mmCIF file of C-alpha atoms in Angstrom:
data_model
loop_
_atom_site.group_PDB
_atom_site.id
_atom_site.type_symbol
_atom_site.label_atom_id
_atom_site.label_comp_id
_atom_site.label_asym_id
_atom_site.label_seq_id
_atom_site.Cartn_x
_atom_site.Cartn_y
_atom_site.Cartn_z
ATOM 1 C CA MET T 1 -21.783 68.495 -15.208
ATOM 2 C CA ASP T 2 -17.996 68.479 -14.948
ATOM 3 C CA LYS T 3 -16.322 66.435 -17.708
ATOM 4 C CA ASN T 4 -14.091 64.660 -15.175
ATOM 5 C CA ILE T 5 -17.170 63.342 -13.423
ATOM 6 C CA LYS T 6 -18.592 62.142 -16.740
ATOM 7 C CA MET T 7 -15.374 60.253 -17.505
ATOM 8 C CA GLY T 8 -15.531 58.786 -13.990
ATOM 9 C CA TRP T 9 -19.006 57.462 -14.730
ATOM 10 C CA GLY T 10 -17.525 55.742 -17.782
ATOM 11 C CA VAL T 11 -14.992 54.023 -15.514
ATOM 12 C CA ALA T 12 -17.745 52.905 -13.128
ATOM 13 C CA GLN T 13 -19.762 51.601 -16.046
ATOM 14 C CA ARG T 14 -16.902 49.394 -17.271
ATOM 15 C CA PHE T 15 -16.445 48.003 -13.747
ATOM 16 C CA SER T 16 -20.178 47.265 -13.414
ATOM 17 C CA ASN T 17 -20.385 45.649 -16.823
ATOM 18 C CA SER T 18 -17.452 43.387 -16.042
ATOM 19 C CA VAL T 19 -18.814 42.319 -12.638
ATOM 20 C CA ALA T 20 -22.134 41.249 -14.123
ATOM 21 C CA TYR T 21 -20.639 39.653 -17.256
ATOM 22 C CA TYR T 22 -18.110 37.474 -15.473
ATOM 23 C CA GLY T 23 -20.448 36.731 -12.586
ATOM 24 C CA LEU T 24 -23.014 35.328 -14.965
ATOM 25 C CA ALA T 25 -20.471 33.447 -17.061
ATOM 26 C CA MET T 26 -18.818 31.785 -14.042
ATOM 27 C CA ASP T 27 -21.936 30.199 -12.602
ATOM 28 C CA LEU T 28 -22.876 27.771 -15.378
ATOM 29 C CA GLN T 29 -23.594 24.767 -13.167
ATOM 30 C CA LYS T 30 -26.677 26.407 -11.623
ATOM 31 C CA PHE T 31 -28.666 25.929 -14.831
ATOM 32 C CA GLY T 32 -28.883 22.172 -14.430
ATOM 33 C CA LEU T 33 -27.946 21.483 -18.045
ATOM 34 C CA SER T 34 -24.628 20.283 -19.388
ATOM 35 C CA ILE T 35 -22.050 22.961 -18.603
ATOM 36 C CA TYR T 36 -20.536 22.337 -22.052
ATOM 37 C CA LEU T 37 -23.864 23.008 -23.758
ATOM 38 C CA VAL T 38 -24.434 26.143 -21.697
ATOM 39 C CA GLN T 39 -20.868 27.327 -22.395
ATOM 40 C CA ALA T 40 -21.421 26.798 -26.126
ATOM 41 C CA LEU T 41 -24.719 28.700 -25.944
ATOM 42 C CA PHE T 42 -23.061 31.527 -24.020
ATOM 43 C CA GLY T 43 -20.359 31.698 -26.707
ATOM 44 C CA ILE T 44 -22.741 31.530 -29.655
ATOM 45 C CA ILE T 45 -24.963 34.299 -28.240
ATOM 46 C CA ASP T 46 -22.040 36.723 -28.573
ATOM 47 C CA ILE T 47 -22.202 36.660 -32.388
ATOM 48 C CA PRO T 48 -25.721 38.097 -32.781
ATOM 49 C CA ALA T 49 -25.058 40.312 -29.755
ATOM 50 C CA MET T 50 -22.145 41.958 -31.552
ATOM 51 C CA LEU T 51 -24.148 42.410 -34.745
ATOM 52 C CA VAL T 52 -27.094 43.965 -32.902
ATOM 53 C CA ALA T 53 -24.789 46.197 -30.845
ATOM 54 C CA THR T 54 -22.989 47.484 -33.923
ATOM 55 C CA THR T 55 -26.224 48.178 -35.770
ATOM 56 C CA THR T 56 -27.881 49.973 -32.872
ATOM 57 C CA MET T 57 -24.775 52.079 -32.184
ATOM 58 C CA ILE T 58 -24.842 53.267 -35.787
ATOM 59 C CA TYR T 59 -28.548 54.044 -36.003
ATOM 60 C CA VAL T 60 -29.637 54.761 -32.413
ATOM 61 C CA GLY T 61 -26.497 56.073 -30.732
ATOM 62 C CA ARG T 62 -24.022 54.963 -28.115
ATOM 63 C CA ARG T 63 -25.672 56.203 -24.956
ATOM 64 C CA ALA T 64 -29.101 54.694 -25.602
ATOM 65 C CA THR T 65 -27.572 51.428 -26.827
ATOM 66 C CA VAL T 66 -25.306 50.933 -23.810
ATOM 67 C CA ALA T 67 -28.017 51.942 -21.337
ATOM 68 C CA SER T 68 -30.639 49.695 -22.959
ATOM 69 C CA PHE T 69 -28.418 46.634 -23.028
ATOM 70 C CA LEU T 70 -27.277 47.118 -19.434
ATOM 71 C CA ILE T 71 -30.786 47.638 -18.088
ATOM 72 C CA LEU T 72 -32.184 44.700 -20.084
ATOM 73 C CA ALA T 73 -29.330 42.463 -18.879
ATOM 74 C CA GLY T 74 -29.969 43.442 -15.264
ATOM 75 C CA LEU T 75 -33.674 42.762 -15.635
ATOM 76 C CA MET T 76 -32.960 39.331 -17.164
ATOM 77 C CA VAL T 77 -30.622 38.382 -14.321
ATOM 78 C CA ILE T 78 -33.090 39.513 -11.654
ATOM 79 C CA ALA T 79 -36.081 37.940 -13.433
ATOM 80 C CA ASN T 80 -34.186 34.651 -13.522
ATOM 81 C CA MET T 81 -34.398 34.519 -9.718
ATOM 82 C CA PHE T 82 -38.168 34.129 -9.975
ATOM 83 C CA VAL T 83 -38.167 31.288 -12.506
ATOM 84 C CA PRO T 84 -38.721 27.927 -10.761
ATOM 85 C CA GLU T 85 -35.714 25.585 -10.558
ATOM 86 C CA ASP T 86 -37.482 22.908 -12.628
ATOM 87 C CA MET T 87 -37.756 25.233 -15.658
ATOM 88 C CA GLN T 88 -34.075 24.910 -16.571
ATOM 89 C CA THR T 89 -34.531 25.671 -20.261
ATOM 90 C CA LEU T 90 -36.244 28.990 -19.528
ATOM 91 C CA ARG T 91 -33.633 29.844 -16.889
ATOM 92 C CA THR T 92 -30.823 29.101 -19.338
ATOM 93 C CA ALA T 93 -32.488 31.093 -22.142
ATOM 94 C CA GLN T 94 -32.950 34.107 -19.863
ATOM 95 C CA ALA T 95 -29.347 33.885 -18.677
ATOM 96 C CA ALA T 96 -28.108 33.589 -22.271
ATOM 97 C CA LEU T 97 -30.146 36.651 -23.250
ATOM 98 C CA GLY T 98 -28.753 38.535 -20.258
ATOM 99 C CA LYS T 99 -25.211 37.487 -21.146
ATOM 100 C CA GLY T 100 -25.814 38.532 -24.755
ATOM 101 C CA CYS T 101 -26.949 41.961 -23.579
ATOM 102 C CA LEU T 102 -23.854 42.269 -21.405
ATOM 103 C CA ALA T 103 -21.646 41.248 -24.348
ATOM 104 C CA SER T 104 -23.367 43.877 -26.505
ATOM 105 C CA SER T 105 -22.821 46.436 -23.807
ATOM 106 C CA PHE T 106 -19.146 45.499 -23.548
ATOM 107 C CA ILE T 107 -18.709 46.081 -27.291
ATOM 108 C CA CYS T 108 -20.465 49.441 -27.145
ATOM 109 C CA VAL T 109 -18.654 50.590 -24.033
ATOM 110 C CA TYR T 110 -15.255 50.053 -25.561
ATOM 111 C CA LEU T 111 -16.081 52.437 -28.396
ATOM 112 C CA PHE T 112 -18.093 54.831 -26.228
ATOM 113 C CA THR T 113 -15.365 55.159 -23.586
ATOM 114 C CA GLY T 114 -12.753 56.024 -26.186
ATOM 115 C CA GLU T 115 -14.988 58.738 -27.586
ATOM 116 C CA LEU T 116 -15.472 60.333 -24.160
ATOM 117 C CA TYR T 117 -11.756 61.044 -23.633
ATOM 118 C CA PRO T 118 -9.883 63.771 -25.543
ATOM 119 C CA THR T 119 -7.135 62.559 -27.867
ATOM 120 C CA GLU T 120 -4.261 63.733 -25.686
ATOM 121 C CA ILE T 121 -5.317 61.470 -22.784
ATOM 122 C CA ARG T 122 -7.342 58.831 -24.623
ATOM 123 C CA GLN T 123 -4.798 56.019 -24.247
ATOM 124 C CA MET T 124 -4.307 56.714 -20.562
ATOM 125 C CA GLY T 125 -8.082 56.887 -20.050
ATOM 126 C CA MET T 126 -8.672 53.644 -21.926
ATOM 127 C CA GLY T 127 -5.966 51.941 -19.894
ATOM 128 C CA PHE T 128 -7.488 53.202 -16.664
ATOM 129 C CA THR T 129 -10.969 52.019 -17.597
ATOM 130 C CA SER T 130 -9.577 48.646 -18.710
ATOM 131 C CA VAL T 131 -7.952 48.205 -15.307
ATOM 132 C CA ASN T 132 -11.294 48.981 -13.682
ATOM 133 C CA ALA T 133 -13.020 46.449 -15.911
ATOM 134 C CA ARG T 134 -10.512 43.832 -14.780
ATOM 135 C CA LEU T 135 -11.151 44.794 -11.164
ATOM 136 C CA GLY T 136 -14.818 44.144 -11.871
ATOM 137 C CA GLY T 137 -13.855 40.703 -13.157
ATOM 138 C CA LEU T 138 -11.938 40.121 -9.940
ATOM 139 C CA ALA T 139 -14.907 41.237 -7.853
ATOM 140 C CA ALA T 140 -17.353 38.872 -9.592
ATOM 141 C CA PRO T 141 -16.303 35.736 -7.640
ATOM 142 C CA LEU T 142 -16.561 37.704 -4.408
ATOM 143 C CA VAL T 143 -20.131 38.664 -5.248
ATOM 144 C CA THR T 144 -20.814 34.993 -6.049
ATOM 145 C CA THR T 145 -19.652 33.999 -2.555
ATOM 146 C CA LEU T 146 -22.490 36.127 -1.138
ATOM 147 C CA GLY T 147 -24.651 33.148 -2.131
ATOM 148 C CA GLU T 148 -23.453 31.455 1.046
ATOM 149 C CA ILE T 149 -25.329 34.099 3.024
ATOM 150 C CA SER T 150 -28.416 34.091 0.809
ATOM 151 C CA PRO T 151 -28.910 32.571 -2.664
ATOM 152 C CA VAL T 152 -30.709 35.754 -3.722
ATOM 153 C CA LEU T 153 -27.708 38.058 -3.192
ATOM 154 C CA PRO T 154 -25.482 37.164 -6.189
ATOM 155 C CA PRO T 155 -28.135 37.543 -8.919
ATOM 156 C CA LEU T 156 -29.535 40.595 -7.174
ATOM 157 C CA GLY T 157 -26.045 42.100 -6.987
ATOM 158 C CA PHE T 158 -25.249 41.368 -10.629
ATOM 159 C CA GLY T 159 -28.637 42.563 -11.850
ATOM 160 C CA ALA T 160 -28.742 45.711 -9.713
ATOM 161 C CA THR T 161 -25.194 46.621 -10.747
ATOM 162 C CA SER T 162 -26.165 46.367 -14.411
ATOM 163 C CA ILE T 163 -29.355 48.362 -13.988
ATOM 164 C CA LEU T 164 -27.609 51.102 -12.011
ATOM 165 C CA ALA T 165 -24.808 51.325 -14.578
ATOM 166 C CA GLY T 166 -27.397 51.626 -17.358
ATOM 167 C CA LEU T 167 -29.195 54.411 -15.528
ATOM 168 C CA VAL T 168 -25.905 56.227 -14.930
ATOM 169 C CA VAL T 169 -25.084 56.041 -18.653
ATOM 170 C CA LEU T 170 -28.555 57.290 -19.549
ATOM 171 C CA CYS T 171 -28.562 60.156 -17.054
ATOM 172 C CA PHE T 172 -24.965 61.372 -16.953
ATOM 173 C CA LEU T 173 -23.006 60.530 -20.087
ATOM 174 C CA THR T 174 -23.239 62.514 -23.299
ATOM 175 C CA GLU T 175 -24.062 61.080 -26.699
ATOM 176 C CA THR T 176 -21.018 60.810 -28.952
ATOM 177 C CA ARG T 177 -22.657 59.563 -32.156
ATOM 178 C CA ASN T 178 -21.863 61.857 -35.108
ATOM 179 C CA VAL T 179 -19.883 64.179 -32.827
ATOM 180 C CA PRO T 180 -16.239 64.869 -33.716
ATOM 181 C CA LEU T 181 -13.674 63.518 -31.293
ATOM 182 C CA VAL T 182 -12.288 66.089 -28.912
ATOM 183 C CA GLU T 183 -8.553 66.681 -29.376
ATOM 184 C CA THR T 184 -7.536 68.495 -26.180
ATOM 185 C CA ILE T 185 -8.643 68.745 -22.575
ATOM 186 C CA ALA T 186 -9.326 72.457 -23.068
ATOM 187 C CA ALA T 187 -11.635 71.706 -26.015
ATOM 188 C CA MET T 188 -13.429 69.078 -23.931
ATOM 189 C CA GLU T 189 -14.018 71.572 -21.129
ATOM 190 C CA ARG T 190 -15.519 74.060 -23.626
ATOM 191 C CA ARG T 191 -17.896 71.470 -25.065
#
């Protein structure tokens, strides 16, 4: 597959990750618990998420780590739709696990994206993917407004976006663990 297409998938992955992450984080009141408690839980879950992400990137690899966290996050968000409203603790725990997986994915993606670009365009590529991540953050409230049409649409959108991004990473991006960084575009095209 053409390297430009692979780098494009990295951009799409950052957008998808951001949409799901911010979409989940913005809708705290739906859990029925104190929004302050849920916010604290969502913040605390990032600490073990970062530790697990770092460990799995070292021992398993970037591609499998990012894909696993994205797919698991999407499954958690979609599964949360089927939990009854009166089981708020379970709903909150599933959402926190999903948010933790998205936070892990965000950590991994930042490193993984930088390793996909050759050195001579790495800063420009990272800037471009960061802009796309921010566009994903801007799109998250728009996806949330789909709840006015049907309450199923926002979680389905956030979950499906995560799952699709994970599958794209798994199927189209190359593993960069223990591979030297590419210096030039010509070297990248030869690889």
